[in-house]
Coordinates of N, CA and C in Angstrom, one line a residue:
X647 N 0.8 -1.2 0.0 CA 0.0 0.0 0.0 C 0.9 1.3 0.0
X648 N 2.4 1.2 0.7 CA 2.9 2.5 0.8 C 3.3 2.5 -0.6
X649 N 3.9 1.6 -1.1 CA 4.5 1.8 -2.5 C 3.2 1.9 -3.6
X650 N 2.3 2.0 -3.3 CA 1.1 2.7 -4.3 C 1.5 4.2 -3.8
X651 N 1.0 4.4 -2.5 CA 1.0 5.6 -2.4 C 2.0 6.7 -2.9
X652 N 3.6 6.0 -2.9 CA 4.8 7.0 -3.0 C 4.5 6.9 -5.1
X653 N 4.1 5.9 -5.9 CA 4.2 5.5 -6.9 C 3.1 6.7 -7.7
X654 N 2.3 6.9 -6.8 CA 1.4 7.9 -7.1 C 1.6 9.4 -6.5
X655 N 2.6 9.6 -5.5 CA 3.1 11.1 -5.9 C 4.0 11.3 -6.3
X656 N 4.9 10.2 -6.9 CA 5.7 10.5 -7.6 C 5.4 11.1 -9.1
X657 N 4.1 10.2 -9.1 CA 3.8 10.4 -10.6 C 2.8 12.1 -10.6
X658 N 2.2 12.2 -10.0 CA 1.5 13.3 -9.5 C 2.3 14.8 -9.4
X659 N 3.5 15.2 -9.1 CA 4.8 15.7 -8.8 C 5.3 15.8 -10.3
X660 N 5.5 14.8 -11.0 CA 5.9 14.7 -12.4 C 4.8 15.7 -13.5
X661 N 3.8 15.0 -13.2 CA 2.8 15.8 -14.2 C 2.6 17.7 -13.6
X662 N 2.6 17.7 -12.6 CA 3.2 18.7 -11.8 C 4.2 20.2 -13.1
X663 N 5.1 19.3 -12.7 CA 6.9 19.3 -13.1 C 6.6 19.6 -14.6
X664 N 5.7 19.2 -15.3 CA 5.5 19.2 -16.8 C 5.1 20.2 -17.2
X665 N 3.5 20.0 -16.5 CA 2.5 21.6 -16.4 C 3.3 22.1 -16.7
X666 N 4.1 22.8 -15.2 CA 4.7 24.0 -15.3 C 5.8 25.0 -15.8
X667 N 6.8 23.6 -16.1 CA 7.7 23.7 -17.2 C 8.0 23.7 -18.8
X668 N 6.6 23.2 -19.0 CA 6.7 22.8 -20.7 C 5.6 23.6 -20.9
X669 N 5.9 23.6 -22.5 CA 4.6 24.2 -23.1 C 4.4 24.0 -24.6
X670 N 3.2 24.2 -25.1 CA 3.6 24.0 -26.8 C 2.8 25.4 -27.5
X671 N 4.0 25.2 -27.9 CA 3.8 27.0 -28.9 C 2.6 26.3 -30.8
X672 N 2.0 27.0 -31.4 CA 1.5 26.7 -32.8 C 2.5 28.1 -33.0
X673 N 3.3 27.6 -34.1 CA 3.9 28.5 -35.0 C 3.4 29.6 -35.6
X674 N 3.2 31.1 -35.7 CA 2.5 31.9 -36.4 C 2.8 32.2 -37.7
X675 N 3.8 31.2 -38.2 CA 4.1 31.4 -39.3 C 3.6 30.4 -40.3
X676 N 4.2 28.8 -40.1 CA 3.5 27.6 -40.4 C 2.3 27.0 -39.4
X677 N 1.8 26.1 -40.0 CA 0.7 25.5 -39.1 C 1.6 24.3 -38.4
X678 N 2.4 24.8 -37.3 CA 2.8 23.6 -36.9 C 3.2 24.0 -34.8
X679 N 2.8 22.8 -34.4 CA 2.6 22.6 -33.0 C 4.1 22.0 -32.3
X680 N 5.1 23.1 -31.2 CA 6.4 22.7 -31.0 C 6.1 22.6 -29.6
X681 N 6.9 21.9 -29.0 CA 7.2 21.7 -27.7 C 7.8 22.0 -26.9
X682 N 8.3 23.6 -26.4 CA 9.1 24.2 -25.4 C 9.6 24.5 -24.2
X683 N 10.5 24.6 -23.4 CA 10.7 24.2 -21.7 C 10.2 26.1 -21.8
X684 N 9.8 26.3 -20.6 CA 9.2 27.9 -20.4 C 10.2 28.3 -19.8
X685 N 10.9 29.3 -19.7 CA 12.4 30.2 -18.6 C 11.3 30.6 -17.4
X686 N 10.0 30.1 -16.9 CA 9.4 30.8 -15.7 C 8.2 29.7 -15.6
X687 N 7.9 29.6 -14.1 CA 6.9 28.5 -14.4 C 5.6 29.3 -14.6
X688 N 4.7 28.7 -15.3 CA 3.4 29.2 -15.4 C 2.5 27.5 -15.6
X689 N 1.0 28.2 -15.4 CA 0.1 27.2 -15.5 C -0.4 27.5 -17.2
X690 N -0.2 28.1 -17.9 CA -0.8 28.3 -19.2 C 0.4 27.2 -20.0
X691 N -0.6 26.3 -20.7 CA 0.3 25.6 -21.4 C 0.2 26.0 -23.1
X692 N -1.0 26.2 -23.8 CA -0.7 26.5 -25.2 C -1.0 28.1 -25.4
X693 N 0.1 28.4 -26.3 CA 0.6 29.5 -26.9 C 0.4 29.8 -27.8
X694 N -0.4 30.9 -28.4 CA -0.7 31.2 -30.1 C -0.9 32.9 -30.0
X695 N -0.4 32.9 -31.4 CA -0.3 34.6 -31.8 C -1.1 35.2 -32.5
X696 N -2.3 36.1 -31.4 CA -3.7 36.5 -32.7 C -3.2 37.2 -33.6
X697 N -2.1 37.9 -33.5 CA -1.4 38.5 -34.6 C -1.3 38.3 -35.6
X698 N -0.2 37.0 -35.4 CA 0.0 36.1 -36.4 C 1.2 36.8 -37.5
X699 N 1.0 36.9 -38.6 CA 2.0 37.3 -39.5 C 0.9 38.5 -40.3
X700 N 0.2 39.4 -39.5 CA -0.2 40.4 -40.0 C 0.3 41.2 -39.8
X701 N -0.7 43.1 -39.6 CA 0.4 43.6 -39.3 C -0.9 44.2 -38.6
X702 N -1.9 43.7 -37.8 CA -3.0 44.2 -36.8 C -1.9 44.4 -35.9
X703 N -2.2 45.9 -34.9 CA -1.5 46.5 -33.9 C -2.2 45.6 -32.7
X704 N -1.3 45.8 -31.6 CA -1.9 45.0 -30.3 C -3.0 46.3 -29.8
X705 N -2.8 47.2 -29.8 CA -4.1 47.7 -29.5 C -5.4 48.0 -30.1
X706 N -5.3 47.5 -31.3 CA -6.2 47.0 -32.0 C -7.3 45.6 -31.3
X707 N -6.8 44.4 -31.1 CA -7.1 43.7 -30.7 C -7.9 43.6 -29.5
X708 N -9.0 42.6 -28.9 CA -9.7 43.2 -28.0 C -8.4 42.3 -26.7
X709 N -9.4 42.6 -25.4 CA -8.4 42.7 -23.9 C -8.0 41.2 -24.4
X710 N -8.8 40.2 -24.2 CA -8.4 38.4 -24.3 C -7.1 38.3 -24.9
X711 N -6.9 39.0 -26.3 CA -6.1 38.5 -27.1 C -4.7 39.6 -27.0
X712 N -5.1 40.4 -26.7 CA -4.4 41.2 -26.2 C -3.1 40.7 -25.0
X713 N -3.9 39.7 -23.8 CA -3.4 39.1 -23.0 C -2.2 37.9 -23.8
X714 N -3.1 37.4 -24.8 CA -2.7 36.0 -25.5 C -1.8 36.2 -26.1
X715 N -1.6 37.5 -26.8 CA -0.5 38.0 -27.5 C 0.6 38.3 -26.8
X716 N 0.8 39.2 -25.6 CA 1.8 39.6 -24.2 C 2.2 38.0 -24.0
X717 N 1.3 37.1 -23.6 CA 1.9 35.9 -23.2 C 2.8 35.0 -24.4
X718 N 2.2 35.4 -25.5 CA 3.2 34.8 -26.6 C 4.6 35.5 -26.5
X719 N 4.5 37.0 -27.0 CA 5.2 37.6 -27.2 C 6.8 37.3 -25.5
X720 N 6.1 37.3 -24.2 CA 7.3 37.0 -23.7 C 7.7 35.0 -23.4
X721 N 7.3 34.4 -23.8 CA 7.3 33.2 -24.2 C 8.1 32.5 -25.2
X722 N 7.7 32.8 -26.2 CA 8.1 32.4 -27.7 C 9.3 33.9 -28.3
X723 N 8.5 34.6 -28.6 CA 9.4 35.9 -29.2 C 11.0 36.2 -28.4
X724 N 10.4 36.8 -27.5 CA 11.4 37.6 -26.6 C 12.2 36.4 -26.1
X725 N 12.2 34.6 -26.3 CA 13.2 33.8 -26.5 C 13.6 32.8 -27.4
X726 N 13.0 34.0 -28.6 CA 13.6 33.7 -30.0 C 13.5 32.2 -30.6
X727 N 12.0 31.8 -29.9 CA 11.6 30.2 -30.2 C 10.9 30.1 -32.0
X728 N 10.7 31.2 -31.9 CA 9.3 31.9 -33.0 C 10.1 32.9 -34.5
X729 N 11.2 32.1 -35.1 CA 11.6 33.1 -35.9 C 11.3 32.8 -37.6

């Protein structure tokens, strides 16, 4: 029984450990889905740019995407995952 229980926070801890460290960016350039370690932990795991390869201004956009874009932009951009 203990070795269930440690076998199950171990694993619990792990997925944990994942959440908060990984993430997967969609490319704003191609249609393609990458897998990245984050430089900060966060609970947000997928990443996409309303922007995209237009040339709509972020204050353009409404607050949501606005957010979605800040969170790309220091994520992916600002660590040059996204070129």
């Amino acid at each position: 029984m203990k070795k269930k229980v440690l076998i199950l926070i171990v694993t619990f801890a792990a997925v944990l450990i994942i959440r908060f460290f990984f993430g997967v960016y969609d490319n704003d350039e191609f249609a393609e889905s990458h897998l990245f370690v984050k430089h900060r932990p966060t609970w947000k795991w997928k990443f996409y740019s309303p922007q995209g390869m237009s040339d709509i201004k972020l204050e353009e956009l409404s607050v949501e995407k606005q957010t979605e874009q800040k969170y790309f932009n220091e994520f992916i951009r600002d660590q040059g995952l996204s070129r």
